[in-house]
PDB file of C-alpha atoms and ligand atoms in Angstrom:
ATOM      1  CA  MET A   1      -8.905  14.232   3.328  1.00  0.00           C
ATOM      2  CA  GLN A   2      -5.455  13.439   5.149  1.00  0.00           C
ATOM      3  CA  PHE A   3      -2.046  13.553   3.606  1.00  0.00           C
ATOM      4  CA  GLY A   4       0.188  11.228   4.337  1.00  0.00           C
ATOM      5  CA  ALA A   5       3.985   9.960   3.433  1.00  0.00           C
ATOM      6  CA  SER A   6       5.576   6.755   3.263  1.00  0.00           C
ATOM      7  CA  THR A   7       8.607   5.996   4.981  1.00  0.00           C
ATOM      8  CA  PHE A   8       9.840   4.089   1.699  1.00  0.00           C
ATOM      9  CA  ILE A   9      10.644   7.769   0.166  1.00  0.00           C
ATOM     10  CA  TRP A  10      13.605   7.779   2.664  1.00  0.00           C
ATOM     11  CA  VAL A  11      13.928   4.176   3.934  1.00  0.00           C
ATOM     12  CA  SER A  12      14.387   0.415   3.606  1.00  0.00           C
ATOM     13  CA  PRO A  13      13.853  -1.514   5.760  1.00  0.00           C
ATOM     14  CA  PHE A  14      12.597   1.191   7.926  1.00  0.00           C
ATOM     15  CA  SER A  15      13.822   0.690  11.259  1.00  0.00           C
ATOM     16  CA  THR A  16      14.003   2.738  14.963  1.00  0.00           C
ATOM     17  CA  ASP A  17      16.983   4.376  13.685  1.00  0.00           C
ATOM     18  CA  SER A  18      15.214   6.055  11.326  1.00  0.00           C
ATOM     19  CA  PHE A  19      12.612   7.729  13.760  1.00  0.00           C
ATOM     20  CA  ASP A  20      13.507  11.309  13.046  1.00  0.00           C
ATOM     21  CA  LEU A  21      11.497  10.945  10.135  1.00  0.00           C
ATOM     22  CA  LEU A  22       8.184  11.060  12.178  1.00  0.00           C
ATOM     23  CA  TYR A  23       9.371  14.320  13.143  1.00  0.00           C
ATOM     24  CA  LYS A  24      10.654  15.455   9.461  1.00  0.00           C
ATOM     25  CA  VAL A  25       7.446  14.571   8.253  1.00  0.00           C
ATOM     26  CA  ALA A  26       5.087  16.246  11.067  1.00  0.00           C
ATOM     27  CA  ASP A  27       7.375  19.665  10.488  1.00  0.00           C
ATOM     28  CA  MET A  28       6.980  19.085   6.534  1.00  0.00           C
ATOM     29  CA  GLY A  29       3.571  19.731   7.833  1.00  0.00           C
ATOM     30  CA  TYR A  30       2.187  16.085   6.587  1.00  0.00           C
ATOM     31  CA  ASP A  31      -0.875  14.412   8.842  1.00  0.00           C
ATOM     32  CA  LEU A  32       0.440  11.058   8.906  1.00  0.00           C
ATOM     33  CA  ILE A  33       3.086   9.028   8.346  1.00  0.00           C
ATOM     34  CA  GLU A  34       3.064   5.614   6.445  1.00  0.00           C
ATOM     35  CA  VAL A  35       5.007   2.722   7.621  1.00  0.00           C
ATOM     36  CA  ALA A  36       6.206   0.162   6.040  1.00  0.00           C
ATOM     37  CA  VAL A  37       6.616  -2.710   8.002  1.00  0.00           C
ATOM     38  CA  GLU A  38       9.372  -4.752   5.929  1.00  0.00           C
ATOM     39  CA  ASP A  39      10.552  -6.505   9.767  1.00  0.00           C
ATOM     40  CA  LYS A  40       8.679  -5.813  12.747  1.00  0.00           C
ATOM     41  CA  GLU A  41      11.684  -6.673  14.970  1.00  0.00           C
ATOM     42  CA  LEU A  42      13.951  -3.766  13.398  1.00  0.00           C
ATOM     43  CA  ILE A  43      11.259  -0.976  15.226  1.00  0.00           C
ATOM     44  CA  ASP A  44      10.401  -0.226  18.428  1.00  0.00           C
ATOM     45  CA  TRP A  45       6.814   0.111  18.198  1.00  0.00           C
ATOM     46  CA  THR A  46       6.210   1.837  21.562  1.00  0.00           C
ATOM     47  CA  ARG A  47       8.673   4.452  21.122  1.00  0.00           C
ATOM     48  CA  LEU A  48       7.222   5.090  17.452  1.00  0.00           C
ATOM     49  CA  LYS A  49       3.762   5.525  18.652  1.00  0.00           C
ATOM     50  CA  LYS A  50       4.761   7.419  21.697  1.00  0.00           C
ATOM     51  CA  ILE A  51       6.607   9.736  18.957  1.00  0.00           C
ATOM     52  CA  ALA A  52       3.647   9.898  16.840  1.00  0.00           C
ATOM     53  CA  ARG A  53       0.984  11.288  19.750  1.00  0.00           C
ATOM     54  CA  GLU A  54       3.965  13.804  20.506  1.00  0.00           C
ATOM     55  CA  THR A  55       4.071  15.262  16.838  1.00  0.00           C
ATOM     56  CA  GLY A  56       0.485  14.709  16.581  1.00  0.00           C
ATOM     57  CA  LEU A  57       0.747  12.548  13.317  1.00  0.00           C
ATOM     58  CA  ASP A  58      -1.245   9.830  12.350  1.00  0.00           C
ATOM     59  CA  VAL A  59      -0.124   6.454  11.334  1.00  0.00           C
ATOM     60  CA  THR A  60      -1.030   3.853   8.461  1.00  0.00           C
ATOM     61  CA  ILE A  61       0.518   0.688   7.863  1.00  0.00           C
ATOM     62  CA  SER A  62       1.708  -0.928   4.715  1.00  0.00           C
ATOM     63  CA  GLY A  63       3.351  -3.887   3.969  1.00  0.00           C
ATOM     64  CA  ALA A  64       6.246  -5.611   1.902  1.00  0.00           C
ATOM     65  CA  PHE A  65       5.680  -8.874   0.203  1.00  0.00           C
ATOM     66  CA  GLY A  66       9.078 -10.649  -0.441  1.00  0.00           C
ATOM     67  CA  ALA A  67       8.683 -14.032  -1.974  1.00  0.00           C
ATOM     68  CA  ASN A  68       8.603 -15.987   1.018  1.00  0.00           C
ATOM     69  CA  ARG A  69       5.048 -13.890   2.424  1.00  0.00           C
ATOM     70  CA  ASP A  70       3.095 -15.341  -0.825  1.00  0.00           C
ATOM     71  CA  ILE A  71      -0.461 -16.396   0.543  1.00  0.00           C
ATOM     72  CA  SER A  72      -0.805 -18.105  -3.292  1.00  0.00           C
ATOM     73  CA  SER A  73       2.545 -20.201  -3.087  1.00  0.00           C
ATOM     74  CA  ASP A  74       2.217 -23.897  -3.527  1.00  0.00           C
ATOM     75  CA  ASP A  75       4.331 -24.181  -0.794  1.00  0.00           C
ATOM     76  CA  ALA A  76       2.329 -24.673   2.231  1.00  0.00           C
ATOM     77  CA  ALA A  77       4.590 -23.188   4.580  1.00  0.00           C
ATOM     78  CA  VAL A  78       5.242 -19.810   2.996  1.00  0.00           C
ATOM     79  CA  ARG A  79       1.398 -19.538   2.249  1.00  0.00           C
ATOM     80  CA  LYS A  80       1.549 -19.976   6.272  1.00  0.00           C
ATOM     81  CA  ASN A  81       4.115 -17.761   6.850  1.00  0.00           C
ATOM     82  CA  GLY A  82       2.902 -14.738   4.668  1.00  0.00           C
ATOM     83  CA  PHE A  83      -0.598 -15.383   6.779  1.00  0.00           C
ATOM     84  CA  THR A  84       1.122 -14.469  10.260  1.00  0.00           C
ATOM     85  CA  TYR A  85       2.878 -11.547   8.544  1.00  0.00           C
ATOM     86  CA  ILE A  86      -0.358  -9.949   7.226  1.00  0.00           C
ATOM     87  CA  VAL A  87      -1.719 -10.981  11.057  1.00  0.00           C
ATOM     88  CA  ASP A  88       1.024  -9.161  12.666  1.00  0.00           C
ATOM     89  CA  CYS A  89       0.719  -6.272  10.240  1.00  0.00           C
ATOM     90  CA  ILE A  90      -2.705  -6.010  11.212  1.00  0.00           C
ATOM     91  CA  ARG A  91      -2.271  -6.132  14.723  1.00  0.00           C
ATOM     92  CA  ILE A  92       0.649  -3.216  14.399  1.00  0.00           C
ATOM     93  CA  ALA A  93      -2.441  -1.365  12.476  1.00  0.00           C
ATOM     94  CA  GLU A  94      -4.534  -1.827  15.217  1.00  0.00           C
ATOM     95  CA  ASN A  95      -2.054  -1.009  18.291  1.00  0.00           C
ATOM     96  CA  LEU A  96      -1.519   2.316  16.468  1.00  0.00           C
ATOM     97  CA  ASN A  97      -4.752   3.088  15.505  1.00  0.00           C
ATOM     98  CA  SER A  98      -4.172   2.965  11.807  1.00  0.00           C
ATOM     99  CA  PRO A  99      -7.580   2.203  10.322  1.00  0.00           C
ATOM    100  CA  ILE A 100      -6.279   0.319   7.564  1.00  0.00           C
ATOM    101  CA  PHE A 101      -3.526  -2.035   6.469  1.00  0.00           C
ATOM    102  CA  THR A 102      -3.054  -1.890   2.761  1.00  0.00           C
ATOM    103  CA  GLY A 103      -0.489  -4.016   0.215  1.00  0.00           C
ATOM    104  CA  PRO A 104      -0.861  -6.525  -2.018  1.00  0.00           C
ATOM    105  CA  VAL A 105      -1.450  -9.058   0.280  1.00  0.00           C
ATOM    106  CA  TYR A 106      -2.683 -11.581  -2.418  1.00  0.00           C
ATOM    107  CA  SER A 107       0.878 -12.412  -3.767  1.00  0.00           C
ATOM    108  CA  ALA A 108       4.839 -11.790  -3.597  1.00  0.00           C
ATOM    109  CA  VAL A 109       5.476  -8.802  -5.443  1.00  0.00           C
ATOM    110  CA  GLY A 110       7.737  -9.438  -8.361  1.00  0.00           C
ATOM    111  CA  LYS A 111       5.926 -12.977  -8.801  1.00  0.00           C
ATOM    112  CA  THR A 112       5.387 -12.670 -13.061  1.00  0.00           C
ATOM    113  CA  ARG A 113       4.677 -15.884 -14.929  1.00  0.00           C
ATOM    114  CA  TYR A 114       2.786 -17.011 -17.404  1.00  0.00           C
ATOM    115  CA  VAL A 115       0.608 -20.012 -16.155  1.00  0.00           C
ATOM    116  CA  SER A 116      -2.125 -21.980 -16.952  1.00  0.00           C
ATOM    117  CA  ALA A 117      -5.992 -21.233 -16.176  1.00  0.00           C
ATOM    118  CA  GLU A 118      -5.949 -24.257 -13.591  1.00  0.00           C
ATOM    119  CA  ARG A 119      -2.914 -23.216 -11.998  1.00  0.00           C
ATOM    120  CA  LYS A 120      -4.187 -19.768 -11.659  1.00  0.00           C
ATOM    121  CA  GLN A 121      -7.702 -20.848 -10.260  1.00  0.00           C
ATOM    122  CA  GLN A 122      -5.398 -22.599  -7.623  1.00  0.00           C
ATOM    123  CA  GLU A 123      -3.566 -20.049  -6.387  1.00  0.00           C
ATOM    124  CA  ARG A 124      -6.442 -18.286  -6.293  1.00  0.00           C
ATOM    125  CA  ASN A 125      -8.539 -20.387  -4.246  1.00  0.00           C
ATOM    126  CA  TRP A 126      -5.490 -20.666  -1.536  1.00  0.00           C
ATOM    127  CA  CYS A 127      -5.083 -17.025  -1.632  1.00  0.00           C
ATOM    128  CA  LEU A 128      -9.128 -16.633  -0.959  1.00  0.00           C
ATOM    129  CA  GLU A 129      -8.604 -19.574   1.618  1.00  0.00           C
ATOM    130  CA  LYS A 130      -6.014 -17.799   3.904  1.00  0.00           C
ATOM    131  CA  LEU A 131      -7.876 -14.103   3.258  1.00  0.00           C
ATOM    132  CA  THR A 132     -11.098 -15.880   4.550  1.00  0.00           C
ATOM    133  CA  GLU A 133      -9.382 -16.257   7.928  1.00  0.00           C
ATOM    134  CA  VAL A 134      -7.599 -12.895   7.448  1.00  0.00           C
ATOM    135  CA  GLY A 135     -10.815 -10.860   7.231  1.00  0.00           C
ATOM    136  CA  LYS A 136     -11.995 -12.626  10.730  1.00  0.00           C
ATOM    137  CA  ILE A 137      -8.992 -11.438  12.514  1.00  0.00           C
ATOM    138  CA  ALA A 138      -9.348  -7.892  10.939  1.00  0.00           C
ATOM    139  CA  ARG A 139     -12.744  -7.694  11.970  1.00  0.00           C
ATOM    140  CA  GLU A 140     -11.829  -8.202  15.561  1.00  0.00           C
ATOM    141  CA  CYS A 141      -9.314  -5.797  15.397  1.00  0.00           C
ATOM    142  CA  GLY A 142     -11.215  -3.142  13.179  1.00  0.00           C
ATOM    143  CA  VAL A 143      -8.258  -2.769  10.825  1.00  0.00           C
ATOM    144  CA  VAL A 144      -9.615  -3.241   6.912  1.00  0.00           C
ATOM    145  CA  VAL A 145      -7.093  -4.674   4.709  1.00  0.00           C
ATOM    146  CA  GLY A 146      -6.725  -2.630   1.701  1.00  0.00           C
ATOM    147  CA  VAL A 147      -6.127  -4.887  -1.649  1.00  0.00           C
ATOM    148  CA  GLU A 148      -3.791  -3.348  -3.698  1.00  0.00           C
ATOM    149  CA  PRO A 149      -3.832  -3.957  -7.741  1.00  0.00           C
ATOM    150  CA  LEU A 150      -0.128  -3.541  -9.100  1.00  0.00           C
ATOM    151  CA  ASN A 151       0.744  -3.283 -12.321  1.00  0.00           C
ATOM    152  CA  ARG A 152       1.680  -6.175 -14.724  1.00  0.00           C
ATOM    153  CA  PHE A 153       5.348  -5.987 -14.393  1.00  0.00           C
ATOM    154  CA  GLU A 154       5.184  -6.983 -10.511  1.00  0.00           C
ATOM    155  CA  THR A 155       2.318  -9.055 -10.153  1.00  0.00           C
ATOM    156  CA  ASP A 156       0.240 -11.717 -12.461  1.00  0.00           C
ATOM    157  CA  MET A 157      -2.409 -12.088  -9.999  1.00  0.00           C
ATOM    158  CA  VAL A 158      -4.169  -8.558  -9.300  1.00  0.00           C
ATOM    159  CA  ASN A 159      -3.591  -5.779 -12.035  1.00  0.00           C
ATOM    160  CA  THR A 160      -6.825  -3.941 -12.159  1.00  0.00           C
ATOM    161  CA  ALA A 161      -9.406  -2.675  -9.485  1.00  0.00           C
ATOM    162  CA  GLU A 162     -11.786  -5.192 -11.410  1.00  0.00           C
ATOM    163  CA  GLN A 163      -9.897  -7.953 -10.830  1.00  0.00           C
ATOM    164  CA  ALA A 164      -9.630  -6.558  -7.095  1.00  0.00           C
ATOM    165  CA  LEU A 165     -13.533  -6.151  -7.127  1.00  0.00           C
ATOM    166  CA  SER A 166     -13.943  -9.868  -8.059  1.00  0.00           C
ATOM    167  CA  LEU A 167     -11.776 -11.172  -5.182  1.00  0.00           C
ATOM    168  CA  VAL A 168     -12.972  -8.604  -2.521  1.00  0.00           C
ATOM    169  CA  ASN A 169     -16.501  -9.333  -3.504  1.00  0.00           C
ATOM    170  CA  GLU A 170     -15.995 -13.078  -3.309  1.00  0.00           C
ATOM    171  CA  LEU A 171     -14.795 -12.741  -0.246  1.00  0.00           C
ATOM    172  CA  ALA A 172     -17.817 -10.412   1.086  1.00  0.00           C
ATOM    173  CA  ASP A 173     -15.941  -9.084   4.159  1.00  0.00           C
ATOM    174  CA  SER A 174     -16.351  -5.671   5.588  1.00  0.00           C
ATOM    175  CA  SER A 175     -13.212  -6.219   6.479  1.00  0.00           C
ATOM    176  CA  ILE A 176     -11.267  -6.377   3.418  1.00  0.00           C
ATOM    177  CA  LYS A 177     -11.629  -3.668   0.939  1.00  0.00           C
ATOM    178  CA  ILE A 178      -9.346  -1.812  -2.102  1.00  0.00           C
ATOM    179  CA  SER A 179      -6.172  -0.173  -1.615  1.00  0.00           C
ATOM    180  CA  LEU A 180      -5.693   1.957  -4.913  1.00  0.00           C
ATOM    181  CA  ASP A 181      -2.053   3.036  -6.006  1.00  0.00           C
ATOM    182  CA  THR A 182      -2.417   5.468  -9.032  1.00  0.00           C
ATOM    183  CA  PHE A 183       1.269   4.517 -10.055  1.00  0.00           C
ATOM    184  CA  HIS A 184      -0.226   0.932 -11.002  1.00  0.00           C
ATOM    185  CA  ASN A 185      -3.610   2.126 -12.045  1.00  0.00           C
ATOM    186  CA  ASN A 186      -2.157   4.563 -14.476  1.00  0.00           C
ATOM    187  CA  ILE A 187      -0.298   1.675 -16.282  1.00  0.00           C
ATOM    188  CA  GLU A 188      -3.464  -0.899 -15.952  1.00  0.00           C
ATOM    189  CA  GLU A 189      -6.590   0.839 -16.086  1.00  0.00           C
ATOM    190  CA  LYS A 190      -8.142   3.088 -19.199  1.00  0.00           C
ATOM    191  CA  SER A 191      -9.216   5.694 -17.021  1.00  0.00           C
ATOM    192  CA  ILE A 192      -8.260   6.459 -13.059  1.00  0.00           C
ATOM    193  CA  PRO A 193     -11.524   8.457 -12.092  1.00  0.00           C
ATOM    194  CA  ALA A 194     -13.616   5.477 -13.795  1.00  0.00           C
ATOM    195  CA  THR A 195     -11.628   3.308 -11.163  1.00  0.00           C
ATOM    196  CA  ILE A 196     -12.205   5.116  -8.618  1.00  0.00           C
ATOM    197  CA  ARG A 197     -15.914   5.736  -9.310  1.00  0.00           C
ATOM    198  CA  ALA A 198     -16.259   1.631 -10.097  1.00  0.00           C
ATOM    199  CA  VAL A 199     -14.767   0.546  -6.933  1.00  0.00           C
ATOM    200  CA  GLY A 200     -16.629   3.459  -5.195  1.00  0.00           C
ATOM    201  CA  ARG A 201     -16.992   4.984  -1.533  1.00  0.00           C
ATOM    202  CA  GLU A 202     -17.991   1.264   0.208  1.00  0.00           C
ATOM    203  CA  LEU A 203     -14.877  -0.248  -0.894  1.00  0.00           C
ATOM    204  CA  LEU A 204     -12.356   2.200  -1.506  1.00  0.00           C
ATOM    205  CA  CYS A 205     -10.376   2.155   1.976  1.00  0.00           C
ATOM    206  CA  HIS A 206      -7.014   3.938   1.039  1.00  0.00           C
ATOM    207  CA  VAL A 207      -5.109   5.972  -1.744  1.00  0.00           C
ATOM    208  CA  GLN A 208      -1.699   5.969  -2.384  1.00  0.00           C
ATOM    209  CA  GLY A 209      -1.239   9.377  -5.035  1.00  0.00           C
ATOM    210  CA  ASN A 210       1.565   8.523  -6.931  1.00  0.00           C
ATOM    211  CA  GLU A 211       2.815  10.051 -10.198  1.00  0.00           C
ATOM    212  CA  SER A 212       3.063   7.943 -13.462  1.00  0.00           C
ATOM    213  CA  ASP A 213       6.953   7.294 -12.907  1.00  0.00           C
ATOM    214  CA  ARG A 214       6.929   7.582  -9.304  1.00  0.00           C
ATOM    215  CA  GLY A 215       8.460  10.771  -9.265  1.00  0.00           C
ATOM    216  CA  THR A 216       6.995  14.105  -7.792  1.00  0.00           C
ATOM    217  CA  PRO A 217       3.262  13.969  -7.666  1.00  0.00           C
ATOM    218  CA  GLY A 218       1.845  16.743 -10.029  1.00  0.00           C
ATOM    219  CA  THR A 219       5.611  16.082 -12.372  1.00  0.00           C
ATOM    220  CA  GLY A 220       4.310  13.214 -14.656  1.00  0.00           C
ATOM    221  CA  ASN A 221       1.048  12.275 -16.597  1.00  0.00           C
ATOM    222  CA  VAL A 222      -1.729  11.172 -13.803  1.00  0.00           C
ATOM    223  CA  ASP A 223      -4.781  12.454 -14.454  1.00  0.00           C
ATOM    224  CA  TRP A 224      -4.894  14.317 -10.811  1.00  0.00           C
ATOM    225  CA  PRO A 225      -7.860  17.077 -11.568  1.00  0.00           C
ATOM    226  CA  GLY A 226      -9.713  13.856 -12.541  1.00  0.00           C
ATOM    227  CA  ILE A 227      -8.397  12.084  -9.504  1.00  0.00           C
ATOM    228  CA  LYS A 228      -9.888  14.856  -7.112  1.00  0.00           C
ATOM    229  CA  GLU A 229     -13.057  14.832  -9.163  1.00  0.00           C
ATOM    230  CA  ALA A 230     -13.811  11.193  -8.650  1.00  0.00           C
ATOM    231  CA  LEU A 231     -12.642  11.077  -4.821  1.00  0.00           C
ATOM    232  CA  THR A 232     -15.148  14.367  -3.970  1.00  0.00           C
ATOM    233  CA  ASP A 233     -17.753  13.109  -6.291  1.00  0.00           C
ATOM    234  CA  ILE A 234     -17.833   9.171  -4.257  1.00  0.00           C
ATOM    235  CA  GLY A 235     -17.270  10.878  -1.131  1.00  0.00           C
ATOM    236  CA  TYR A 236     -14.081   9.588  -0.254  1.00  0.00           C
ATOM    237  CA  ASP A 237     -12.803  10.788   3.138  1.00  0.00           C
ATOM    238  CA  GLY A 238      -9.649   8.299   4.029  1.00  0.00           C
ATOM    239  CA  ALA A 239      -6.098   9.192   2.892  1.00  0.00           C
ATOM    240  CA  VAL A 240      -3.805  10.192   0.308  1.00  0.00           C
ATOM    241  CA  VAL A 241      -0.152   9.048   0.948  1.00  0.00           C
ATOM    242  CA  ILE A 242       2.524   9.319  -1.331  1.00  0.00           C
ATOM    243  CA  GLU A 243       4.161   5.663  -1.743  1.00  0.00           C
ATOM    244  CA  THR A 244       7.951   6.076  -3.226  1.00  0.00           C
ATOM    245  CA  PHE A 245      11.290   4.337  -2.816  1.00  0.00           C
ATOM    246  CA  GLY A 246      13.885   6.979  -2.631  1.00  0.00           C
ATOM    247  CA  ALA A 247      16.600   4.451  -1.370  1.00  0.00           C
ATOM    248  CA  PRO A 248      15.232   0.645  -1.780  1.00  0.00           C
ATOM    249  CA  SER A 249      16.698  -2.519  -0.693  1.00  0.00           C
ATOM    250  CA  GLU A 250      17.925  -4.882  -3.173  1.00  0.00           C
ATOM    251  CA  GLU A 251      15.006  -7.271  -3.244  1.00  0.00           C
ATOM    252  CA  LEU A 252      12.717  -4.020  -3.294  1.00  0.00           C
ATOM    253  CA  ALA A 253      14.637  -2.361  -6.108  1.00  0.00           C
ATOM    254  CA  LYS A 254      14.332  -5.803  -8.052  1.00  0.00           C
ATOM    255  CA  ALA A 255      10.666  -6.297  -7.036  1.00  0.00           C
ATOM    256  CA  ALA A 256       9.336  -2.705  -8.016  1.00  0.00           C
ATOM    257  CA  SER A 257      11.934  -2.013 -10.695  1.00  0.00           C
ATOM    258  CA  ILE A 258      13.090   1.056  -9.693  1.00  0.00           C
ATOM    259  CA  TRP A 259      16.788   1.669 -11.173  1.00  0.00           C
ATOM    260  CA  ARG A 260      17.509   5.297 -10.950  1.00  0.00           C
ATOM    261  CA  PRO A 261      16.533   8.228  -8.325  1.00  0.00           C
ATOM    262  CA  LEU A 262      13.151   9.759  -9.214  1.00  0.00           C
ATOM    263  CA  ALA A 263      13.362  13.129  -7.939  1.00  0.00           C
ATOM    264  CA  ASN A 264      16.645  15.532  -6.902  1.00  0.00           C
ATOM    265  CA  SER A 265      16.175  14.183  -3.344  1.00  0.00           C
ATOM    266  CA  PRO A 266      13.661  12.515  -1.568  1.00  0.00           C
ATOM    267  CA  ASP A 267      13.133  15.609   0.731  1.00  0.00           C
ATOM    268  CA  GLU A 268      12.577  17.831  -1.955  1.00  0.00           C
ATOM    269  CA  LEU A 269       9.711  15.130  -2.952  1.00  0.00           C
ATOM    270  CA  ALA A 270       8.301  14.900  -0.057  1.00  0.00           C
ATOM    271  CA  SER A 271       7.902  18.713   0.366  1.00  0.00           C
ATOM    272  CA  GLU A 272       6.881  19.202  -3.280  1.00  0.00           C
ATOM    273  CA  GLY A 273       4.644  16.531  -3.465  1.00  0.00           C
ATOM    274  CA  LEU A 274       2.669  17.633  -0.337  1.00  0.00           C
ATOM    275  CA  ALA A 275       2.621  21.410  -1.833  1.00  0.00           C
ATOM    276  CA  PHE A 276       0.746  19.924  -4.918  1.00  0.00           C
ATOM    277  CA  TYR A 277      -1.691  17.447  -3.004  1.00  0.00           C
ATOM    278  CA  LYS A 278      -2.558  20.624  -0.852  1.00  0.00           C
ATOM    279  CA  THR A 279      -2.962  22.795  -4.062  1.00  0.00           C
ATOM    280  CA  LEU A 280      -4.729  20.166  -6.089  1.00  0.00           C
ATOM    281  CA  PHE A 281      -6.893  19.171  -2.952  1.00  0.00           C
ATOM    282  CA  ARG A 282      -7.677  21.945  -0.947  1.00  0.00           C
ATOM    283  CA  GLU A 283      -8.340  24.202  -3.535  1.00  0.00           C
TER     284      GLU A 283
HETATM  285  C1  LER B 301       3.311  -1.913  -2.670  1.00  0.00           C
HETATM  286  O1  LER B 301       2.831  -0.763  -2.257  1.00  0.00           O
HETATM  287  C2  LER B 301       4.068  -1.238  -4.292  1.00  0.00           C
HETATM  288  O2  LER B 301       3.139  -0.439  -4.880  1.00  0.00           O
HETATM  289  C3  LER B 301       5.232  -1.804  -4.917  1.00  0.00           C
HETATM  290  O3  LER B 301       4.959  -1.088  -6.268  1.00  0.00           O
HETATM  291  C4  LER B 301       6.348  -2.021  -4.292  1.00  0.00           C
HETATM  292  O4  LER B 301       6.116  -2.932  -3.351  1.00  0.00           O
END
């Protein structure tokens, strides 16, 4: 199992100006850095790849889905833009040898409405249409797309692993799997260990191991021993990554409802979180 830290712990948007983070994350003892792609143009990818190689860090790629990247939108131009963004991120993942591209790919974060069953179905169809095309490209690139359920306050589309499984099983594409973020799961699932077992080794491609308040892992009410047992039982050998938001942009703060610091500092959260992961998972 590899342990990772998301760039979102420190900055938003991540850019070439923040490349010192790679050295910091490597020095802390992490195996990988998860690069959140808010704006790909802000990042010098060639240099990032070189520094990752120098520091020995692996890279995973995560997405940021604002309103204009919504593949279930009723606006065809927005769906197209969302599709283009996902494809760009898949190609970035391929270039950086990230086995996955993870995120709530199905909609926009913060899109929460009460809509009719007909409209829900229509939006799901648009989403399936685009994910079918995404799947083909992801397969060619050798990248797996991790569909991440979000809690009810951040999306009205995929809140539970059961809903993600329904989408992924309907797509039946080996390059579209499920990514679990324990912060969201802790709100929506009756049992995170049971959820991990229900997704299973075949379909679980990535884990963001976040605390119940998105603070330092190990300091809240997430069932960590149960998570460890379930991941071990299914034979999960992917990454576990801390993703929280230490300096969110205004848009991200609103989308993810981050209104206060979640730890004394991002550095403290990252180093204490890693120490907790090591004690939990490697004992
Ligand atoms: C995305 O990974 C996520 O967890 C959201 O809460 C914010 O984008």
